[in-house]
Coordinates of C-alpha atoms and ligand atoms in Angstrom, one line a residue:
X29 CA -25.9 -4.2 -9.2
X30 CA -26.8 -6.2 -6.2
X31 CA -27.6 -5.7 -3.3
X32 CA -26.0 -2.9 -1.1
X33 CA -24.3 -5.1 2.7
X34 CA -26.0 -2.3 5.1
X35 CA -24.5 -1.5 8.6
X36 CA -25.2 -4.2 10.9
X37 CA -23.6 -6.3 8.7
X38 CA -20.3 -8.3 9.2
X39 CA -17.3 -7.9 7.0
X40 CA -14.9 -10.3 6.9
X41 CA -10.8 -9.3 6.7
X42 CA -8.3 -11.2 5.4
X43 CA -5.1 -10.0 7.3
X44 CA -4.5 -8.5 10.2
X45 CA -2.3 -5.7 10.3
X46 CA -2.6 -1.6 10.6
X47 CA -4.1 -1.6 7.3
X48 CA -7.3 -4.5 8.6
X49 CA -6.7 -2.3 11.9
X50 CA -7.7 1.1 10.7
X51 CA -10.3 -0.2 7.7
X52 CA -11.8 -1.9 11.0
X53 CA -12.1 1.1 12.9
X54 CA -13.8 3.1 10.0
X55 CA -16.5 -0.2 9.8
X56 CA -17.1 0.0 13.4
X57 CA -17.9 3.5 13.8
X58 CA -20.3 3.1 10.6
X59 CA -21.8 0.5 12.9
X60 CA -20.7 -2.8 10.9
X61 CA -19.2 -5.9 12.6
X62 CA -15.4 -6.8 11.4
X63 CA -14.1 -10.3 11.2
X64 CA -10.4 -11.0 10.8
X65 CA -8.5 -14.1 9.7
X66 CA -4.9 -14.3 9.9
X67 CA -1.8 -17.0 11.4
X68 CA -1.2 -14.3 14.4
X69 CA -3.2 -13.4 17.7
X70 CA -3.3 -10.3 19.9
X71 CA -2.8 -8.7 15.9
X72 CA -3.4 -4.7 15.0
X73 CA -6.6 -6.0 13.3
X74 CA -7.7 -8.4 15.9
X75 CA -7.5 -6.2 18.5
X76 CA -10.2 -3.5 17.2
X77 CA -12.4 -6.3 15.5
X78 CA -15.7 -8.5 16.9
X79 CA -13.8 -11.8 15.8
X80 CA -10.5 -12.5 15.7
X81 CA -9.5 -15.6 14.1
X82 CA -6.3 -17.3 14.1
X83 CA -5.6 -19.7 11.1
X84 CA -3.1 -20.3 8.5
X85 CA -3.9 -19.0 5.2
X86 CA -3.6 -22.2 3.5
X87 CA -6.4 -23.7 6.4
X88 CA -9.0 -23.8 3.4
X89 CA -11.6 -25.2 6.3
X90 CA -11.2 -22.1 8.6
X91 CA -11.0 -20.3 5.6
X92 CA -14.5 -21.7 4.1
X93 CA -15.8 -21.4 7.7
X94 CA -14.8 -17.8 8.4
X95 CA -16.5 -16.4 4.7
X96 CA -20.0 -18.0 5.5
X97 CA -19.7 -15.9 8.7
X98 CA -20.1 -12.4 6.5
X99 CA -21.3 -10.9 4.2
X100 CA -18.4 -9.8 2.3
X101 CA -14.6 -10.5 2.4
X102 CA -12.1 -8.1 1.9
X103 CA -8.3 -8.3 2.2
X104 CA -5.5 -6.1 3.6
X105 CA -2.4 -7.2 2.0
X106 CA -2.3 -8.8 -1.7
X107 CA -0.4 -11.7 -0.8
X108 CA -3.7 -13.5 0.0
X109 CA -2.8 -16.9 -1.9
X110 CA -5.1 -17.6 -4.7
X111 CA -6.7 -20.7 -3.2
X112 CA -7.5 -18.9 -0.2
X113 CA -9.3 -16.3 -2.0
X114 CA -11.3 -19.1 -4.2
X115 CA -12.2 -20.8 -0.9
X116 CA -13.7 -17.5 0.0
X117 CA -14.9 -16.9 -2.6
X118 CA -17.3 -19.8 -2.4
X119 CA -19.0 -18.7 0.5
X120 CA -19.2 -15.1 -0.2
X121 CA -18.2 -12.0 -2.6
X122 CA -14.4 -11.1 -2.3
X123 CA -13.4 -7.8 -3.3
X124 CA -11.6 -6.3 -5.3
X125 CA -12.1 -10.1 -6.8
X126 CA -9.4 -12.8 -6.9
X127 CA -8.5 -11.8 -10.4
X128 CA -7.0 -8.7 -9.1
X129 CA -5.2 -9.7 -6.2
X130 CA -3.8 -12.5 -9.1
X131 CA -2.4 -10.4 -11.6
X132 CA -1.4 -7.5 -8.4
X133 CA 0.4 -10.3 -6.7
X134 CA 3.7 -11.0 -8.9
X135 CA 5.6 -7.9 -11.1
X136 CA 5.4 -9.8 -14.2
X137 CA 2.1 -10.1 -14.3
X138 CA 1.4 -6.7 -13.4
X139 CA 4.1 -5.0 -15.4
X140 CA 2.4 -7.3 -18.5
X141 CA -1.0 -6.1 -17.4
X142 CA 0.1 -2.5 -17.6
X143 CA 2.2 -2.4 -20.9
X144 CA -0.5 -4.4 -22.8
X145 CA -2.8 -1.7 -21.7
X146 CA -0.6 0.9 -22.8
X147 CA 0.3 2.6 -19.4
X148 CA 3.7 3.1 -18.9
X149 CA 6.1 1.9 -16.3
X150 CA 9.7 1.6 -16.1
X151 CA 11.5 -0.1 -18.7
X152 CA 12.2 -3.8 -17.5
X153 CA 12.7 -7.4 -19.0
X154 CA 11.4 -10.6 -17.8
X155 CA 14.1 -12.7 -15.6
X156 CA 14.0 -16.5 -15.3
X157 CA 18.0 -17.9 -15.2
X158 CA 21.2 -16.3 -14.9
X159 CA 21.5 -16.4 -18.5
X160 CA 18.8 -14.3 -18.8
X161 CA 19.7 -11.8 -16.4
X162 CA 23.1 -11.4 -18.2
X163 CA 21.0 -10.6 -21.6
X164 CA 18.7 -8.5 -19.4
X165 CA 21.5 -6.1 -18.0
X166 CA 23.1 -6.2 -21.6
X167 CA 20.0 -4.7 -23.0
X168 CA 19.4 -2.6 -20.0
X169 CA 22.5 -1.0 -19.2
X170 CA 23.5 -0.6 -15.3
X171 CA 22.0 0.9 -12.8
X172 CA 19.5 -1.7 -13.0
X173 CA 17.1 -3.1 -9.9
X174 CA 16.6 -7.2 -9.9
X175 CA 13.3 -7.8 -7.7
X176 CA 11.8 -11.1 -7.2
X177 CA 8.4 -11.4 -9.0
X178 CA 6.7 -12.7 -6.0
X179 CA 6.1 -11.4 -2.2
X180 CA 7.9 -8.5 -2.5
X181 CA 6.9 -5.4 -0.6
X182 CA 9.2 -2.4 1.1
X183 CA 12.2 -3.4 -0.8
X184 CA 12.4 -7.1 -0.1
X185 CA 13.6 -9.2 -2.6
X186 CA 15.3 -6.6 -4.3
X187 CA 18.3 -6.1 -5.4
X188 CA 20.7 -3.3 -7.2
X189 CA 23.0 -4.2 -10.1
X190 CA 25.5 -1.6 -10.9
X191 CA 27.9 -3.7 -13.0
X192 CA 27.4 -6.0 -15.6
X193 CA 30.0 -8.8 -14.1
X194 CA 27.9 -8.9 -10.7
X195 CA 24.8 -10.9 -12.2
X196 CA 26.0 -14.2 -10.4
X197 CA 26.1 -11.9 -7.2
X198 CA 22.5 -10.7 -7.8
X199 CA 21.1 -13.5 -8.5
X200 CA 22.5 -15.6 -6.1
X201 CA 20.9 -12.5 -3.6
X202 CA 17.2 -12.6 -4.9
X203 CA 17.3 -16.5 -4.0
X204 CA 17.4 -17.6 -7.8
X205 CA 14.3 -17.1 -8.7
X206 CA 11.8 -15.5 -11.3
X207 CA 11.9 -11.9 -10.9
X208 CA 12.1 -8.7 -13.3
X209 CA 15.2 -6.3 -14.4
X210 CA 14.0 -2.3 -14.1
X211 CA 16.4 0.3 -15.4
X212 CA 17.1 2.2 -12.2
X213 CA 15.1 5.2 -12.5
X214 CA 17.1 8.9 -11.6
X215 CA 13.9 10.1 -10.7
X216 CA 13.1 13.9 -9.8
X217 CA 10.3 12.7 -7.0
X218 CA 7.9 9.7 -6.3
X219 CA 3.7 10.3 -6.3
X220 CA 1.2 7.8 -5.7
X221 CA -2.9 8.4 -6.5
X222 CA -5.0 6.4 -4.2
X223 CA -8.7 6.0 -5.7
X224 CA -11.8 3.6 -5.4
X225 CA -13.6 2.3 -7.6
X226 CA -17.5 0.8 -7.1
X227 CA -19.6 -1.8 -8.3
X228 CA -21.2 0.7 -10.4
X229 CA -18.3 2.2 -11.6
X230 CA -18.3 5.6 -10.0
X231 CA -14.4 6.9 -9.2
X232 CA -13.1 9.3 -6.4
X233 CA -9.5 9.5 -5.4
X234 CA -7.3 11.7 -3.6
X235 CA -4.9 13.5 -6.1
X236 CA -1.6 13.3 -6.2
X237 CA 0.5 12.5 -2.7
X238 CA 4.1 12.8 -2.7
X239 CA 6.0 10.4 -0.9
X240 CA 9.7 9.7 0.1
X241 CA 10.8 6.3 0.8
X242 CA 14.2 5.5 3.0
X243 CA 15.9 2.4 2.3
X244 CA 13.2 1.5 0.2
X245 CA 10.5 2.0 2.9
X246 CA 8.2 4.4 2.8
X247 CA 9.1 7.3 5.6
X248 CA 7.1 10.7 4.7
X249 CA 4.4 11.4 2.2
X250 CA 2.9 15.0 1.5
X251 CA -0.5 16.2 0.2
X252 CA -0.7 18.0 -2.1
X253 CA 2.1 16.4 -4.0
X254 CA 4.0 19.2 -4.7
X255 CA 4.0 18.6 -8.3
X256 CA 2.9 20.8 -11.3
X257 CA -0.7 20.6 -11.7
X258 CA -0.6 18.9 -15.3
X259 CA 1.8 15.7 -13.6
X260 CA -0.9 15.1 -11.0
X261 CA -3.7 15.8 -13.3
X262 CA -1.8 12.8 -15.8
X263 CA -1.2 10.9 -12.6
X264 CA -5.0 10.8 -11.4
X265 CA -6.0 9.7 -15.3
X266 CA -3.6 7.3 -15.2
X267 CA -5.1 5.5 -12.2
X268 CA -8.6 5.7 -13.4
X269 CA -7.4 3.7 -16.2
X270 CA -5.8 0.8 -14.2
X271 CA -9.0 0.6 -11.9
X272 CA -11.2 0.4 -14.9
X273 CA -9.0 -2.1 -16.8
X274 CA -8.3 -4.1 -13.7
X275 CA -12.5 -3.6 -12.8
X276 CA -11.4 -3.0 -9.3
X277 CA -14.0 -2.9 -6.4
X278 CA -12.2 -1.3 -3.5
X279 CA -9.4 1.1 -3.3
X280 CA -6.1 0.7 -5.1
X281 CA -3.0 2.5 -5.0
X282 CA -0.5 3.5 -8.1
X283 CA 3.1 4.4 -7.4
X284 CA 4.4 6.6 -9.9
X285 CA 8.3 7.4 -10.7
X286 CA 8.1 11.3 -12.0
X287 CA 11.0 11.4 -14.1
X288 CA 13.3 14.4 -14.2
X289 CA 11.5 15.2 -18.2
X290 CA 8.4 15.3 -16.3
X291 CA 7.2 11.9 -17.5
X292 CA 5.6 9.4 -15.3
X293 CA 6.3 5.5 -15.0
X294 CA 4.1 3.5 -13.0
X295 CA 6.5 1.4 -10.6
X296 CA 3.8 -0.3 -8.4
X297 CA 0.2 -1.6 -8.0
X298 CA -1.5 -2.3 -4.6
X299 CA -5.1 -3.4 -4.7
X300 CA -5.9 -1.9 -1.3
X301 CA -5.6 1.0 0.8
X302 CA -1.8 1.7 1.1
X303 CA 0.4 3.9 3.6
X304 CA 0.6 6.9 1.4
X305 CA -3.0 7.8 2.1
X306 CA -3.1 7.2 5.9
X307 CA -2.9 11.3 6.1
X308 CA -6.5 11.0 4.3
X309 CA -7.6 9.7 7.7
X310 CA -7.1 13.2 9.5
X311 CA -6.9 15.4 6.4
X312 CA -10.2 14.4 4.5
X313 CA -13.6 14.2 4.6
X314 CA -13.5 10.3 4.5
X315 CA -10.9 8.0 4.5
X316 CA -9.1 5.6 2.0
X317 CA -10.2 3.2 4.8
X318 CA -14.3 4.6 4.7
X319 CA -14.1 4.4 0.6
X320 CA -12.5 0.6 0.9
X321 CA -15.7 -0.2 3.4
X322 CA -18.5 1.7 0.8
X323 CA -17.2 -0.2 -2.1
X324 CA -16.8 -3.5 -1.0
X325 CA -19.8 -3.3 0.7
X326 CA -22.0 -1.5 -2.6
X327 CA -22.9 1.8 -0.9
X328 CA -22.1 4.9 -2.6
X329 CA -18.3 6.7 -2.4
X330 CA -18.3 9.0 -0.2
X331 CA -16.3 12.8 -0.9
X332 CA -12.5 12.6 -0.7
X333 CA -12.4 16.9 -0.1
X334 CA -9.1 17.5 1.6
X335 CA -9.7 19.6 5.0
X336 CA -6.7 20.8 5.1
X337 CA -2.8 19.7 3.2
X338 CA -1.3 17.4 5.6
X339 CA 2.4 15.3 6.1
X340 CA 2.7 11.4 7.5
X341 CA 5.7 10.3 9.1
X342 CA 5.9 6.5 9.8
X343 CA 7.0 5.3 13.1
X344 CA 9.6 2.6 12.1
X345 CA 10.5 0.0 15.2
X346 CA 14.0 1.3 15.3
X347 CA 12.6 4.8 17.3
X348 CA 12.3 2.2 19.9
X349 CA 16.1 1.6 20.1
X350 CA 16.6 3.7 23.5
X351 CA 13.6 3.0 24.6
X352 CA 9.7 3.7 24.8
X353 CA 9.4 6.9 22.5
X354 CA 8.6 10.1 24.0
X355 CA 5.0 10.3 23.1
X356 CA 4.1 13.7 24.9
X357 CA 6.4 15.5 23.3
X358 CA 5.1 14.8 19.9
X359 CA 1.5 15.0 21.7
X360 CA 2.7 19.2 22.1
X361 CA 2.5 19.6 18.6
X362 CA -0.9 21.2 17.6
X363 CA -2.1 19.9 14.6
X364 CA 0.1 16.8 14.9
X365 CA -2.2 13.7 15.3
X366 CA -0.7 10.3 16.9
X367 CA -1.6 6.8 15.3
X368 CA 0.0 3.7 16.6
X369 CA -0.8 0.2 15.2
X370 CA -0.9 -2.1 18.8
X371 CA 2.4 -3.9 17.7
X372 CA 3.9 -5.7 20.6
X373 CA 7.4 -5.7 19.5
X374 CA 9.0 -3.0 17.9
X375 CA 11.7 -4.3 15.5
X376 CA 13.6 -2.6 13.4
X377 CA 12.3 -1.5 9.6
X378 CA 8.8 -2.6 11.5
X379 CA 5.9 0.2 11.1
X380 CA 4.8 0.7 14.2
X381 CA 2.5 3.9 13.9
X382 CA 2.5 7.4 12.1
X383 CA 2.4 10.6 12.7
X384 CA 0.2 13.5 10.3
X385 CA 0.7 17.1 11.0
X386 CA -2.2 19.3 9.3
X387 CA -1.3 22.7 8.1
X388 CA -2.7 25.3 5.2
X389 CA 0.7 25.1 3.8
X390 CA 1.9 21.5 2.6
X391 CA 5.5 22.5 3.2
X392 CA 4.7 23.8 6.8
X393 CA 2.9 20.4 7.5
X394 CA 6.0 18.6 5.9
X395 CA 8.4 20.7 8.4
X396 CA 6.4 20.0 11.3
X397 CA 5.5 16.2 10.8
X398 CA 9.8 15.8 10.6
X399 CA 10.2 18.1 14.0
X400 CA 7.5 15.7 15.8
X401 CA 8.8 12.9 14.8
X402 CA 12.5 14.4 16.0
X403 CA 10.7 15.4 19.1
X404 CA 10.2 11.7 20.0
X405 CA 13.7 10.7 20.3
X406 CA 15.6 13.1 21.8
Ligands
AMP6 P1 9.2 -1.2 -4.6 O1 9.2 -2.2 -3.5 O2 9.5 -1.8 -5.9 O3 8.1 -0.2 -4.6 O4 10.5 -0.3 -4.3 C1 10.6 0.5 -3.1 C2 11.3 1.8 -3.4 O5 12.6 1.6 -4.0 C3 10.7 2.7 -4.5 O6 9.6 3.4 -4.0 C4 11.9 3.6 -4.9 O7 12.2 4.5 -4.0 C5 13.0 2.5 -4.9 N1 13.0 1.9 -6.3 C6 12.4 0.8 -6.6 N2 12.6 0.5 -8.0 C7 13.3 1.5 -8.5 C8 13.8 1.8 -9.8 N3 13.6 1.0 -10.8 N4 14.5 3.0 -9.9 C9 14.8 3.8 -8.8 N5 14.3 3.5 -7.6 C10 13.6 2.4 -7.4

């Protein structure tokens, strides 16, 4: 083990959006210093942190230059190009390390990661030329989802093939290029298990959350997944698993299909803290954002208790298309807690904040998480 980065210290983040922003706030109040690198200024990150630093990703210079300013670099979004993250990691530990954020970055290598270690996702084939997307559906069958092996996040670079003969369509749609064919999944509901993982290999995580996505965004997410209590049980072993074999050292967050039988897939890998656990920041005894900061930083995991079951609803741009939201309304809720991220421009599909209503019951906090959010617009 080495040596534990103690408060005081500075931790360097490469990103700088609500993710950087609200990892930041839980270093700060633990009395750390937070760096952030990133192209934009005036950012969600930038604005809580010591140092805000504005330089392209690819700048290995400001890169170098920013690492030998802390004492550990961690990263908010897994796009992080692999030649930034080895030009950190020169000057200082990066984690989860490089080789996570490599084989987290692009769906082939992940989906190859998971199915050599036996974990199951949903069925899919490899997709490098038109030719090979025809074989792929052929094999498949339709409904199928093409998505672009690279940069893909809240449904981007995706697209759905319901007929055989509309290949040349999809392909020409995903910008002909690499990418993977999954059988489109008739799913009964969609969990995710956000854990962390430390240097010394102790595990928490947060059970199962259930989450709902709208056109192919995330939109509500509910804790305790209301799930039977073997699924989240198989969910939660399942993740342990993919930390281990990955040897993560932060938090990462598996996105699980449950199928209609019962039987889980794993559709997605992020090596980070993710939007389905931003309810642990008012539900929970700590944080995804607090275990992210005690991992990276070698200090032990702290207790992920749930106070009480909670509901997030994100604040998509488009609330903002009549105008400024009506925040006091949604302030009347008791047990309704407002989060927004410091974005200057709301566009549309853009998340711009959330909201998490607490409540003993889970559907109760579900109900009134949708009637706040309601609340803002009308
Ligand atoms: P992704 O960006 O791959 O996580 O996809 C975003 C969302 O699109 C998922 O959370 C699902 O709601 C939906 N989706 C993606 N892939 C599939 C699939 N193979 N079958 C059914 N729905 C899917």
């Amino acid at each position: 083990m080495t040596k534990p980065i103690l408060p005081g210290a500075a931790i360097g983040v490469l990103g700088s959006g609500q993710l950087g922003r609200m990892f930041a706030i839980a270093a700060r109040r633990m009395g750390y210093r937070v760096h952030t690198l990133s192209p934009d200024q005036d950012t969600p990150t930038g604005q809580v942190a010591d140092v805000e630093v504005t330089a392209s990703y690819d700048d290995l210079d400001a890169v170098s230059e920013f690492a030998r300013r802390v004492s550990v670099v961690t990263f908010e979004f897994e796009n992080v190009p692999a030649p930034t993250a080895e030009a950190a990691a020169r000057c200082a530990p990066v984690r989860p390390s490089g080789s996570v954020l490599h084989t987290t970055q692009q769906r082939i290598r992940e989906k190859s990661f998971l199915t050599k270690g036996g974990l199951p996702t949903t069925p899919y084939r490899e997709v490098r030329t038109l030719e090979g997307l025809d074989r792929a559906i052929a094999e498949l069958g339709c409904p199928a989802v093409l998505k672009t092996a690279a940069f893909g996040y809240d449904g981007k670079g995706q697209f759905r093939v319901d007929a055989a003969n509309s290949a040349p369509e999809a392909w020409n749609a995903i910008g002909k290029q690499e990418a993977v064919l999954e059988a489109f999944i008739d799913f009964d509901c969609e969990i995710s298990v956000v854990a962390a993982r430390g240097e010394d290999g102790q595990f928490v995580h947060y059970g199962a959350i259930e989450n709902q996505h709208n056109r192919h965004i995330l939109d509500v997410s509910v804790a305790p997944a209301r799930v039977a209590p073997k699924i989240a049980r198989e969910a939660v072993d399942l993740a342990r698993c993919v930390l281990e074999k990955l040897g993560v050292v932060g938090v990462l967050c598996v996105e699980f299909f449950v199928a209609r039988d019962g039987a889980l897939m794993i559709n997605e890998l992020a090596p980070r803290p993710h939007n389905s656990g931003h309810l642990t920041v008012d539900a929970c005894v700590s944080s995804q954002f607090e275990q992210q900061l005690r991992a990276v930083c070698g200090l032990p995991l702290a207790s992920t208790e749930m106070h009480r079951p909670a509901a997030m609803a994100n604040l998509l741009g488009d609330l903002w298309a009549n105008g400024e939201p009506d925040w006091r309304a949604a302030c009347a809720f008791p047990g309704v807690k407002l989060h927004l991220y410091g974005k200057l421009e709301p566009r549309p599909g853009r998340k711009m904040g959330h909201l998490t209503a607490l409540n003993h019951d889970p559907e109760e906090a579900y109900r009134t998480v949708l009637a706040a959010r309601r609340s803002l617009t009308r």
